[in-house]
XYZ file of N, CA and C in Angstrom:
819
model
N -10.519 13.783 -17.324
C -9.405 14.122 -16.443
C -8.740 12.845 -15.932
N -7.412 12.856 -15.969
C -6.630 11.720 -15.479
C -6.175 12.050 -14.058
N -6.692 11.308 -13.085
C -6.447 11.619 -11.672
C -5.819 10.404 -11.005
N -4.590 10.573 -10.507
C -3.862 9.479 -9.879
C -3.644 9.810 -8.405
N -3.947 8.858 -7.557
C -3.701 8.997 -6.121
C -2.551 8.076 -5.758
N -1.460 8.660 -5.281
C -0.269 7.888 -4.925
C -0.304 7.620 -3.424
N -0.333 6.345 -3.076
C -0.380 5.920 -1.680
C 0.722 4.901 -1.443
N 0.865 4.507 -0.200
C 1.834 3.461 0.088
C 2.544 3.674 1.398
N 3.478 2.791 1.656
C 4.224 2.823 2.900
C 5.283 3.924 2.874
N 5.460 4.567 3.983
C 6.476 5.609 4.096
C 7.861 5.015 3.854
N 8.603 5.615 2.939
C 9.924 5.112 2.604
C 9.943 4.188 1.405
N 8.769 3.921 0.820
C 8.705 2.997 -0.312
C 8.909 3.685 -1.652
N 8.927 5.024 -1.657
C 9.202 5.726 -2.909
C 8.079 6.581 -3.444
N 7.156 7.015 -2.587
C 6.027 7.831 -3.062
C 6.510 9.159 -3.646
N 7.438 9.812 -2.983
C 7.938 11.098 -3.476
C 8.656 10.928 -4.805
N 9.429 9.871 -4.933
C 10.128 9.614 -6.198
C 9.137 9.359 -7.329
N 8.075 8.621 -7.019
C 7.045 8.359 -8.020
C 6.364 9.651 -8.440
N 6.107 10.526 -7.464
C 5.456 11.802 -7.773
C 6.355 12.672 -8.643
N 7.652 12.685 -8.365
C 8.575 13.465 -9.177
C 8.599 12.961 -10.619
N 8.506 11.655 -10.786
C 8.475 11.086 -12.133
C 7.201 11.509 -12.852
N 6.071 11.464 -12.148
C 4.807 11.888 -12.752
C 4.855 13.368 -13.129
N 5.509 14.158 -12.299
C 5.646 15.576 -12.616
C 6.463 15.764 -13.887
N 7.488 14.938 -14.061
C 8.351 15.033 -15.242
C 7.614 14.656 -16.527
N 6.566 13.856 -16.399
C 5.790 13.474 -17.590
C 4.476 14.246 -17.643
N 4.549 15.477 -17.111
C 3.503 16.488 -17.305
C 2.227 16.282 -16.498
N 2.338 15.631 -15.351
C 1.209 15.603 -14.417
C 1.331 16.801 -13.481
N 0.189 17.407 -13.166
C 0.162 18.456 -12.151
C 0.150 17.741 -10.802
N 1.171 17.962 -10.002
C 1.368 17.154 -8.800
C 1.185 17.961 -7.517
N 0.542 17.322 -6.547
C 0.354 17.909 -5.224
C 0.863 16.898 -4.202
N 1.828 17.307 -3.414
C 2.435 16.416 -2.430
C 1.805 16.628 -1.064
N 1.631 15.517 -0.335
C 1.190 15.547 1.055
C -0.155 16.248 1.238
N -1.086 15.997 0.335
C -2.422 16.563 0.476
C -3.152 15.834 1.606
N -3.871 16.536 2.478
C -4.612 15.851 3.549
C -5.638 14.885 2.958
N -5.769 13.686 3.502
C -6.707 12.709 2.947
C -8.127 13.241 2.799
N -8.554 14.080 3.740
C -9.929 14.583 3.714
C -10.192 15.514 2.534
N -9.119 16.050 1.923
C -9.291 17.032 0.853
C -9.202 16.426 -0.546
N -8.945 15.143 -0.643
C -8.770 14.529 -1.962
C -10.025 14.667 -2.817
N -11.170 14.319 -2.278
C -12.406 14.384 -3.055
C -12.744 15.829 -3.422
N -12.485 16.758 -2.513
C -12.741 18.174 -2.792
C -11.831 18.677 -3.900
N -10.562 18.301 -3.831
C -9.616 18.717 -4.857
C -9.979 18.109 -6.204
N -10.458 16.889 -6.194
C -10.900 16.243 -7.445
C -12.022 17.057 -8.082
N -13.029 17.436 -7.282
C -14.168 18.189 -7.813
C -13.728 19.543 -8.366
N -12.846 20.236 -7.650
C -12.366 21.538 -8.114
C -11.595 21.411 -9.424
N -10.793 20.376 -9.517
C -9.987 20.166 -10.718
C -10.866 19.796 -11.905
N -11.862 18.983 -11.657
C -12.748 18.511 -12.730
C -13.483 19.673 -13.390
N -13.864 20.667 -12.602
C -14.645 21.787 -13.123
C -13.777 22.990 -13.477
N -12.468 22.812 -13.422
C -11.568 23.912 -13.765
C -11.329 23.944 -15.270
N -11.150 25.142 -15.803
C -10.844 25.307 -17.226
C -9.344 25.325 -17.485
N -8.565 25.223 -16.420
C -7.103 25.229 -16.531
C -6.632 23.923 -17.163
N -5.954 24.021 -18.293
C -5.514 22.824 -19.001
C -4.476 22.030 -18.213
N -3.767 22.702 -17.296
C -2.762 21.987 -16.487
C -3.417 20.966 -15.576
N -4.716 21.114 -15.325
C -5.399 20.233 -14.391
C -6.121 19.084 -15.090
N -5.660 18.722 -16.260
C -6.247 17.581 -16.973
C -5.521 16.285 -16.624
N -4.290 16.412 -16.142
C -3.528 15.256 -15.678
C -2.998 15.602 -14.292
N -3.503 14.907 -13.290
C -3.209 15.272 -11.906
C -2.739 14.046 -11.136
N -1.766 14.261 -10.259
C -1.320 13.215 -9.339
C -1.195 13.827 -7.950
N -1.709 13.135 -6.955
C -1.615 13.623 -5.576
C -1.037 12.523 -4.696
N -0.243 12.948 -3.727
C 0.284 12.020 -2.725
C -0.337 12.372 -1.385
N -0.781 11.360 -0.667
C -1.289 11.578 0.680
C -0.656 10.559 1.611
N -0.615 10.897 2.887
C 0.001 10.035 3.883
C -1.005 9.677 4.968
N -0.913 8.472 5.456
C -1.755 8.015 6.558
C -0.888 7.960 7.803
N -1.121 8.889 8.708
C -0.283 8.998 9.902
C -0.922 8.393 11.141
N -2.212 8.112 11.056
C -2.896 7.471 12.179
C -4.230 6.935 11.677
N -4.998 6.313 12.578
C -6.278 5.725 12.195
C -7.263 6.779 11.720
N -7.139 8.015 12.243
C -8.034 9.090 11.813
C -7.789 9.432 10.339
N -6.507 9.488 9.944
C -6.175 9.744 8.547
C -6.708 8.625 7.651
N -6.588 7.398 8.119
C -7.090 6.273 7.333
C -8.598 6.401 7.125
N -9.305 6.803 8.163
C -10.759 6.969 8.059
C -11.100 8.078 7.069
N -10.359 9.185 7.140
C -10.597 10.284 6.212
C -10.290 9.859 4.773
N -9.228 9.089 4.586
C -8.890 8.599 3.257
C -9.980 7.687 2.725
N -10.441 6.774 3.547
C -11.512 5.863 3.144
C -12.772 6.630 2.773
N -13.084 7.668 3.567
C -14.274 8.471 3.278
C -14.141 9.216 1.955
N -12.950 9.754 1.699
C -12.721 10.479 0.447
C -12.848 9.552 -0.754
N -12.269 8.368 -0.649
C -12.358 7.411 -1.755
C -13.781 6.935 -1.962
N -14.516 6.800 -0.878
C -15.916 6.383 -0.986
C -16.753 7.474 -1.643
N -16.488 8.736 -1.290
C -17.216 9.841 -1.919
C -16.933 9.890 -3.419
N -15.677 9.671 -3.780
C -15.330 9.651 -5.201
C -16.049 8.516 -5.917
N -16.122 7.359 -5.273
C -16.788 6.201 -5.887
C -18.269 6.467 -6.093
N -18.921 7.019 -5.082
C -20.356 7.304 -5.168
C -20.657 8.363 -6.223
N -19.711 9.277 -6.426
C -19.905 10.329 -7.429
C -19.535 9.867 -8.833
N -19.098 8.618 -8.939
C -18.712 8.096 -10.247
C -17.409 8.660 -10.774
N -16.574 9.144 -9.870
C -15.305 9.744 -10.276
C -14.362 8.690 -10.845
N -13.600 9.090 -11.846
C -12.621 8.193 -12.443
C -11.239 8.551 -11.922
N -10.630 7.638 -11.229
C -9.297 7.854 -10.685
C -8.585 6.515 -10.600
N -7.259 6.590 -10.458
C -6.465 5.381 -10.300
C -5.590 5.528 -9.068
N -5.331 4.397 -8.421
C -4.485 4.398 -7.232
C -3.183 3.676 -7.545
N -2.088 4.369 -7.294
C -0.754 3.770 -7.398
C -0.258 3.553 -5.976
N 0.055 2.318 -5.647
C 0.490 1.975 -4.287
C 1.957 1.569 -4.310
N 2.772 2.218 -3.480
C 4.193 1.898 -3.360
C 4.414 1.048 -2.113
N 5.031 -0.089 -2.306
C 5.255 -1.032 -1.215
C 6.726 -1.431 -1.165
N 7.120 -2.017 -0.071
C 8.474 -2.541 0.077
C 8.497 -3.435 1.312
N 9.475 -4.314 1.381
C 9.578 -5.205 2.533
C 9.943 -4.416 3.787
N 9.459 -4.925 4.923
C 9.654 -4.217 6.186
C 11.122 -3.954 6.495
N 11.958 -4.966 6.310
C 13.359 -4.781 6.680
C 14.052 -3.738 5.816
N 13.630 -3.630 4.555
C 14.202 -2.620 3.658
C 13.743 -1.226 4.083
N 12.477 -1.096 4.447
C 11.964 0.198 4.904
C 12.687 0.653 6.170
N 12.900 -0.282 7.076
C 13.599 0.048 8.327
C 15.026 0.493 8.049
N 15.686 -0.214 7.132
C 17.060 0.152 6.764
C 17.106 1.537 6.134
N 16.131 1.829 5.290
C 16.101 3.143 4.646
C 15.942 4.252 5.677
N 15.112 4.017 6.679
C 14.944 5.030 7.719
C 16.216 5.200 8.533
N 16.924 4.118 8.759
C 18.194 4.215 9.485
C 19.221 4.999 8.676
N 19.234 4.766 7.362
C 20.220 5.423 6.510
C 19.946 6.914 6.375
N 18.671 7.273 6.249
C 18.317 8.687 6.073
C 18.157 9.421 7.395
N 18.035 8.634 8.493
C 17.841 9.199 9.825
C 16.569 10.045 9.917
N 15.612 9.694 9.100
C 14.329 10.387 9.165
C 13.398 9.688 10.155
N 12.447 10.444 10.630
C 11.502 9.916 11.603
C 10.270 9.375 10.885
N 9.908 8.123 11.191
C 8.707 7.552 10.592
C 7.493 8.315 11.113
N 6.517 8.629 10.242
C 5.360 9.421 10.671
C 4.524 8.783 11.784
N 4.633 7.472 11.979
C 3.866 6.801 13.032
C 4.738 6.446 14.240
N 5.932 6.993 14.276
C 6.876 6.615 15.321
C 6.354 6.953 16.718
N 5.760 8.114 16.885
C 5.272 8.524 18.200
C 4.159 7.621 18.710
N 3.389 7.079 17.783
C 2.280 6.201 18.177
C 2.751 4.795 18.504
N 4.035 4.535 18.267
C 4.571 3.183 18.469
C 5.725 3.182 19.465
N 5.704 4.096 20.395
C 6.709 4.150 21.461
C 8.141 4.236 20.933
N 8.291 4.913 19.799
C 9.626 5.118 19.254
C 10.211 3.946 18.503
N 9.416 2.921 18.231
C 9.907 1.738 17.511
C 9.575 1.847 16.030
N 10.616 1.947 15.187
C 10.394 2.017 13.750
C 9.785 0.726 13.225
N 10.197 -0.396 13.781
C 9.652 -1.689 13.368
C 8.149 -1.741 13.590
N 7.715 -1.303 14.763
C 6.280 -1.293 15.056
C 5.548 -0.272 14.190
N 6.201 0.855 13.915
C 5.577 1.884 13.084
C 5.325 1.366 11.670
N 6.299 0.667 11.111
C 6.139 0.098 9.775
C 5.015 -0.939 9.763
N 4.963 -1.777 10.781
C 3.922 -2.806 10.864
C 2.538 -2.181 10.996
N 2.434 -1.128 11.810
C 1.147 -0.454 11.983
C 0.685 0.204 10.693
N 1.598 0.851 10.006
C 1.232 1.509 8.745
C 0.794 0.477 7.713
N 1.490 -0.658 7.665
C 1.108 -1.707 6.711
C -0.293 -2.221 7.014
N -0.606 -2.371 8.291
C -1.934 -2.852 8.675
C -3.010 -1.830 8.319
N -2.727 -0.549 8.553
C -3.695 0.500 8.224
C -3.996 0.555 6.726
N -2.958 0.277 5.921
C -3.103 0.413 4.471
C -3.395 -0.898 3.755
N -3.601 -1.973 4.517
C -3.780 -3.281 3.898
C -4.945 -3.300 2.912
N -6.082 -2.761 3.331
C -7.263 -2.779 2.454
C -7.062 -1.870 1.239
N -6.435 -0.718 1.455
C -6.178 0.206 0.345
C -5.278 -0.451 -0.693
N -4.284 -1.194 -0.238
C -3.390 -1.878 -1.160
C -4.157 -2.868 -2.025
N -5.089 -3.569 -1.430
C -5.859 -4.580 -2.146
C -6.729 -3.979 -3.240
N -7.168 -2.758 -3.041
C -8.050 -2.138 -4.032
C -7.308 -1.186 -4.962
N -5.986 -1.159 -4.887
C -5.204 -0.271 -5.749
C -5.156 -0.801 -7.175
N -5.056 0.105 -8.120
C -4.976 -0.270 -9.535
C -3.578 -0.767 -9.893
N -2.572 -0.173 -9.275
C -1.193 -0.564 -9.542
C -0.432 -0.658 -8.224
N 0.380 -1.684 -8.110
C 1.231 -1.842 -6.936
C 2.668 -2.029 -7.422
N 3.555 -1.174 -6.933
C 4.976 -1.293 -7.261
C 5.727 -1.631 -5.980
N 6.407 -2.755 -6.005
C 7.251 -3.148 -4.878
C 8.661 -2.645 -5.162
N 9.089 -1.663 -4.359
C 10.384 -1.029 -4.614
C 11.538 -1.689 -3.859
N 11.278 -2.862 -3.281
C 12.295 -3.523 -2.452
C 13.640 -3.634 -3.153
N 13.618 -4.058 -4.405
C 14.870 -4.301 -5.125
C 15.077 -3.309 -6.268
N 14.402 -2.168 -6.214
C 14.514 -1.172 -7.275
C 15.381 -0.001 -6.829
N 16.277 0.439 -7.706
C 16.971 1.685 -7.447
C 16.125 2.835 -7.998
N 16.608 4.057 -7.851
C 15.811 5.220 -8.248
C 15.481 5.198 -9.742
N 16.451 4.841 -10.569
C 16.226 4.820 -12.011
C 15.218 3.744 -12.402
N 15.283 2.582 -11.757
C 14.357 1.493 -12.071
C 12.939 1.829 -11.635
N 12.811 2.487 -10.480
C 11.483 2.913 -10.030
C 10.907 3.928 -11.001
N 11.728 4.843 -11.435
C 11.290 5.852 -12.400
C 10.795 5.185 -13.685
N 11.532 4.191 -14.138
C 11.154 3.489 -15.363
C 9.813 2.769 -15.200
N 9.605 2.148 -14.041
C 8.342 1.449 -13.796
C 7.162 2.409 -13.831
N 7.325 3.571 -13.209
C 6.235 4.560 -13.187
C 5.969 5.082 -14.591
N 7.028 5.349 -15.344
C 6.863 5.842 -16.706
C 6.120 4.830 -17.573
N 6.451 3.571 -17.441
C 5.789 2.549 -18.244
C 4.300 2.479 -17.940
N 3.924 2.767 -16.703
C 2.517 2.708 -16.314
C 1.720 3.909 -16.806
N 2.332 5.096 -16.777
C 1.543 6.305 -16.964
C 1.964 7.192 -18.131
N 3.031 6.851 -18.811
C 3.443 7.649 -19.961
C 2.854 7.044 -21.223
N 2.021 7.817 -21.928
C 1.407 7.331 -23.160
C 2.488 6.991 -24.168
N 2.229 5.958 -24.947
C 3.235 5.496 -25.900
C 3.664 6.596 -26.853
N 2.708 7.468 -27.269
C 3.073 8.519 -28.202
C 3.840 9.644 -27.529
N 3.843 9.667 -26.180
C 4.543 10.715 -25.467
C 5.963 10.310 -25.072
N 6.245 9.026 -25.160
C 7.548 8.566 -24.703
C 8.653 9.175 -25.559
N 9.659 9.679 -24.920
C 10.752 10.298 -25.629
C 11.549 11.181 -24.690
N 12.236 12.126 -25.284
C 13.121 12.970 -24.501
C 13.121 14.368 -25.111
N 13.156 15.377 -24.280
C 13.240 16.751 -24.735
C 14.707 17.143 -24.850
N 15.092 17.644 -26.028
C 16.490 17.986 -26.278
C 16.621 19.488 -26.482
N 17.539 20.070 -25.763
C 17.823 21.503 -25.918
C 19.271 21.669 -26.374
N 19.465 22.397 -27.491
C 20.808 22.683 -27.991
C 21.120 24.145 -27.672
N 22.117 24.366 -26.860
C 22.427 25.723 -26.434
C 23.869 26.079 -26.753
N 24.091 27.352 -27.051
C 25.448 27.838 -27.308
C 25.927 28.616 -26.093
N 27.244 28.695 -25.919
C 27.801 29.441 -24.801
C 29.243 29.828 -25.117
N 29.757 30.785 -24.371
C 31.139 31.206 -24.518
C 31.967 30.690 -23.360
N 33.069 30.042 -23.663
C 33.919 29.488 -22.608
C 34.457 30.584 -21.686
N 34.603 31.804 -22.196
C 35.127 32.870 -21.350
C 34.125 33.302 -20.282
N 32.877 32.868 -20.450
C 31.861 33.158 -19.438
C 31.589 31.959 -18.527
N 32.176 30.818 -18.843
C 31.974 29.620 -18.036
C 31.021 28.638 -18.689
N 31.129 27.369 -18.291
C 30.282 26.302 -18.841
C 28.921 26.323 -18.151
N 27.818 26.232 -18.899
C 26.478 26.234 -18.300
C 26.313 25.094 -17.304
N 25.763 25.395 -16.143
C 25.626 24.394 -15.089
C 24.635 23.297 -15.456
N 23.670 23.597 -16.315
C 22.632 22.609 -16.615
C 22.933 21.785 -17.869
N 24.114 21.948 -18.449
C 24.454 21.190 -19.648
C 24.809 19.747 -19.289
N 24.188 18.798 -19.995
C 24.497 17.381 -19.795
C 25.713 16.964 -20.620
N 25.792 17.492 -21.829
C 26.912 17.198 -22.719
C 27.496 18.525 -23.193
N 28.815 18.640 -23.222
C 29.478 19.877 -23.625
C 30.484 19.576 -24.734
N 30.436 20.384 -25.800
C 31.349 20.204 -26.921
C 32.013 21.545 -27.261
N 33.292 21.464 -27.574
C 34.116 22.639 -27.823
C 34.370 22.777 -29.325
N 33.937 23.908 -29.927
C 34.145 24.107 -31.368
C 35.138 25.233 -31.630
N 36.007 25.493 -30.673
C 37.014 26.537 -30.859
C 38.092 26.130 -31.868
N 38.069 24.887 -32.334
C 39.047 24.451 -33.328
C 38.672 24.945 -34.732
N 37.459 25.483 -34.881
C 37.006 25.954 -36.188
C 37.441 27.408 -36.414
N 37.604 27.812 -37.687
C 37.954 29.203 -37.992
C 36.959 30.175 -37.359
N 37.458 31.266 -36.816
C 36.633 32.177 -36.037
C 36.175 33.376 -36.875
N 34.873 33.523 -37.092
C 34.362 34.676 -37.857
C 34.640 36.009 -37.182
N 35.004 35.990 -35.929
C 35.277 37.228 -35.199
C 36.372 38.050 -35.882
N 37.274 37.359 -36.531
C 38.404 38.036 -37.154
C 38.104 38.528 -38.569
N 36.867 38.365 -38.994
C 36.419 38.905 -40.277
C 35.603 40.153 -39.964
N 36.072 41.314 -40.401
C 35.475 42.591 -39.992
C 33.975 42.642 -40.242
N 33.530 42.196 -41.419
C 32.104 42.308 -41.747
C 31.243 41.282 -41.000
N 31.896 40.233 -40.445
C 31.146 39.204 -39.712
C 31.157 39.428 -38.202
N 32.116 40.214 -37.719
C 32.274 40.390 -36.274
C 30.989 40.856 -35.584
N 30.254 41.832 -36.113
C 29.043 42.291 -35.414
C 27.844 41.353 -35.563
N 27.973 40.360 -36.452
C 26.866 39.430 -36.671
C 26.996 38.234 -35.732
N 26.041 37.321 -35.826
C 26.064 36.121 -34.978
C 25.782 34.892 -35.825
N 25.838 33.750 -35.163
C 25.575 32.494 -35.859
C 24.141 32.358 -36.341
N 23.291 33.291 -35.968
C 21.914 33.288 -36.479
C 21.811 33.965 -37.841
N 22.887 34.625 -38.252
C 22.903 35.303 -39.549
C 23.462 34.383 -40.627
N 22.871 34.480 -41.817
C 23.232 33.581 -42.911
C 24.720 33.662 -43.251
N 25.272 34.877 -43.265
C 26.674 35.033 -43.654
C 27.617 34.291 -42.707
N 27.322 34.353 -41.430
C 28.164 33.663 -40.451
C 28.005 32.155 -40.587
N 26.764 31.705 -40.739
C 26.521 30.255 -40.889
C 27.278 29.706 -42.097
N 27.230 30.422 -43.187
C 27.900 29.958 -44.395
C 29.412 29.935 -44.207
N 29.935 30.935 -43.526
C 31.382 30.971 -43.283
C 31.825 29.791 -42.420
N 31.078 29.518 -41.351
C 31.448 28.437 -40.423
C 31.304 27.074 -41.082
N 30.196 26.870 -41.798
C 29.917 25.546 -42.348
C 30.610 25.293 -43.684
N 31.201 26.308 -44.265
C 31.976 26.121 -45.496
C 33.379 25.649 -45.138
N 33.375 24.558 -44.377
C 34.627 24.029 -43.845
C 34.447 22.533 -43.635
N 35.377 21.757 -44.169
C 35.241 20.298 -44.086
C 35.189 19.815 -42.636
N 36.011 20.424 -41.773
C 36.034 20.000 -40.371
C 34.693 20.273 -39.693
N 34.051 21.385 -40.005
C 32.762 21.725 -39.404
C 31.695 20.731 -39.838
N 31.682 20.398 -41.108
C 30.682 19.462 -41.619
C 30.905 18.059 -41.063
N 32.180 17.658 -40.982
C 32.478 16.336 -40.429
C 32.137 16.272 -38.947
N 32.457 17.337 -38.226
C 32.126 17.391 -36.801
C 30.620 17.275 -36.598
N 29.841 18.018 -37.380
C 28.389 17.983 -37.249
C 27.850 16.585 -37.529
N 28.389 15.934 -38.554
C 27.926 14.590 -38.902
C 28.229 13.594 -37.791
N 29.439 13.650 -37.261
C 29.820 12.722 -36.192
C 29.043 13.009 -34.908
N 28.842 14.286 -34.587
C 28.110 14.648 -33.373
C 26.658 14.206 -33.481
N 26.044 14.430 -34.636
C 24.648 14.016 -34.837
C 24.510 12.510 -34.697
N 25.455 11.783 -35.287
C 25.419 10.318 -35.203
C 25.522 9.851 -33.745
N 26.399 10.491 -32.976
C 26.562 10.089 -31.578
C 25.304 10.398 -30.763
N 24.719 11.581 -30.967
C 23.520 11.952 -30.220
C 22.369 11.005 -30.565
N 22.246 10.639 -31.826
C 21.193 9.708 -32.245
C 21.379 8.347 -31.582
N 22.626 7.955 -31.374
C 22.902 6.701 -30.660
C 22.534 6.824 -29.186
N 22.828 7.978 -28.596
C 22.606 8.154 -27.155
C 21.133 8.281 -26.790
N 20.333 8.899 -27.648
C 18.951 9.223 -27.297
C 18.164 8.018 -26.789
N 18.060 6.900 -27.550
C 17.270 5.767 -27.043
C 17.828 5.172 -25.761
N 19.131 5.258 -25.587
C 19.734 4.734 -24.358
C 19.398 5.622 -23.168
N 19.380 6.932 -23.377
C 18.974 7.843 -22.310
C 17.502 7.653 -21.957
N 16.665 7.465 -22.982
C 15.236 7.252 -22.743
C 15.020 5.986 -21.934
N 15.742 4.929 -22.291
C 15.620 3.663 -21.564
C 16.058 3.824 -20.114
N 17.034 4.672 -19.865
C 17.520 4.903 -18.516
C 16.570 5.775 -17.706
N 15.615 6.422 -18.401
C 14.610 7.231 -17.713
C 14.823 8.721 -17.821
N 15.777 9.132 -18.636
C 16.052 10.561 -18.795
C 14.978 11.197 -19.667
N 14.451 12.335 -19.243
C 13.390 13.009 -19.999
C 13.857 14.308 -20.636
N 15.047 14.773 -20.273
C 15.560 16.010 -20.843
C 17.066 15.894 -21.048
N 17.520 16.394 -22.196
C 18.947 16.374 -22.521
C 19.349 17.772 -22.986
N 20.303 18.371 -22.303
C 20.794 19.698 -22.658
C 22.196 19.557 -23.236
N 22.350 19.968 -24.493
C 23.626 19.865 -25.189
C 24.214 21.259 -25.322
N 25.399 21.451 -24.769
C 26.061 22.747 -24.839
C 27.152 22.750 -25.884
N 27.087 23.725 -26.799
C 28.113 23.898 -27.823
C 28.837 25.207 -27.511
N 30.154 25.134 -27.260
C 30.871 26.310 -26.826
C 31.977 26.755 -27.759
N 32.131 28.068 -27.857
C 33.297 28.656 -28.516
C 33.826 29.748 -27.583
N 34.685 30.594 -28.060
C 35.305 31.568 -27.157
C 34.286 32.548 -26.577
N 33.551 33.230 -27.465
C 32.601 34.237 -26.993
C 31.151 33.810 -27.018
N 30.862 32.636 -27.600
C 29.481 32.149 -27.638
C 28.593 32.909 -28.593
N 29.177 33.449 -29.666
C 28.386 34.293 -30.574
C 28.342 33.780 -32.005
N 29.458 33.225 -32.504
C 29.523 32.862 -33.918
C 29.499 31.352 -34.137
N 30.636 30.674 -33.848
C 30.764 29.247 -34.137
C 29.799 28.397 -33.317
N 29.704 28.671 -32.029
C 28.845 27.851 -31.172
C 27.376 28.011 -31.553
N 26.960 29.232 -31.873
C 25.568 29.463 -32.274
C 25.268 28.734 -33.574
N 26.202 28.813 -34.507
C 26.021 28.128 -35.787
C 25.863 26.623 -35.593
N 26.768 26.003 -34.846
C 26.722 24.550 -34.670
C 25.519 24.116 -33.834
N 25.138 24.918 -32.858
C 23.955 24.580 -32.061
C 22.713 24.580 -32.948
N 22.624 25.574 -33.842
C 21.484 25.630 -34.759
C 21.511 24.476 -35.746
N 22.683 24.184 -36.262
C 22.808 23.081 -37.230
C 22.464 21.738 -36.595
N 22.933 21.532 -35.368
C 22.637 20.276 -34.665
C 21.145 20.167 -34.402
N 20.538 21.256 -33.989
C 19.093 21.270 -33.739
C 18.329 20.860 -34.988
N 18.683 21.455 -36.133
C 17.993 21.147 -37.388
C 18.219 19.688 -37.785
N 19.429 19.185 -37.554
C 19.728 17.787 -37.917
C 18.915 16.822 -37.052
N 18.802 17.116 -35.749
C 18.064 16.228 -34.864
C 16.566 16.285 -35.099
N 16.071 17.414 -35.607
C 14.639 17.533 -35.916
C 14.212 16.535 -36.994
N 15.169 16.142 -37.832
C 14.852 15.237 -38.926
C 14.850 13.770 -38.523
N 15.328 13.486 -37.312
C 15.425 12.093 -36.875
C 14.138 11.640 -36.220
């Protein structure tokens, strides 16, 4: 079992790191109480659920009691011979303070520091000093934007054979509206419409007769070739940027004939790359 404990200073990017781990197929638990980490580890280890083979948990230290509970949980895991890794998110104090001012969120230790965010950040850093020293990975997010932080986490925890992007090719009808989740949208209404062929009207782009009618056209074949070439160019650039999913929408008037045909053809072409 791959078990990652995400720790660090509030505002340094723990939630963003957890979201990235979730995107690369870790089962994630946010804001788990420190005292329950070792218990959750044991339950997960003995579970037959395949989703619990890669786990990431985030916990927060809000006071000295939480720190003690966290230390106890980590010590119990160590004594039991548990295998886990700690990812620690850090950032400079002035950047953390600025982030809290920008988001107008309350630091979890603010009440213990007489309402001073500066003192709260300093106290949290002191509480977590030893944990930081024993962490397996430390990411300083001071000069990282969201995409760069995502990339750093992926490089640490995404297996080389898993690196890539999930591509979905979907068809739709413009008369029903453009799909909200489409990243790229292409219009194939310039192609001859099988709807006007009586024997093809009740069929769809999943039927051989419709596919042959649509693709027996120089413009359709050229469009498919150019679109495939462009998508192949974009894929590695999207992966480098940290994108894990790409939804390509192919649209025609009703979303039944031309768009279905081209979506299927594009899917088959990309499978070969």
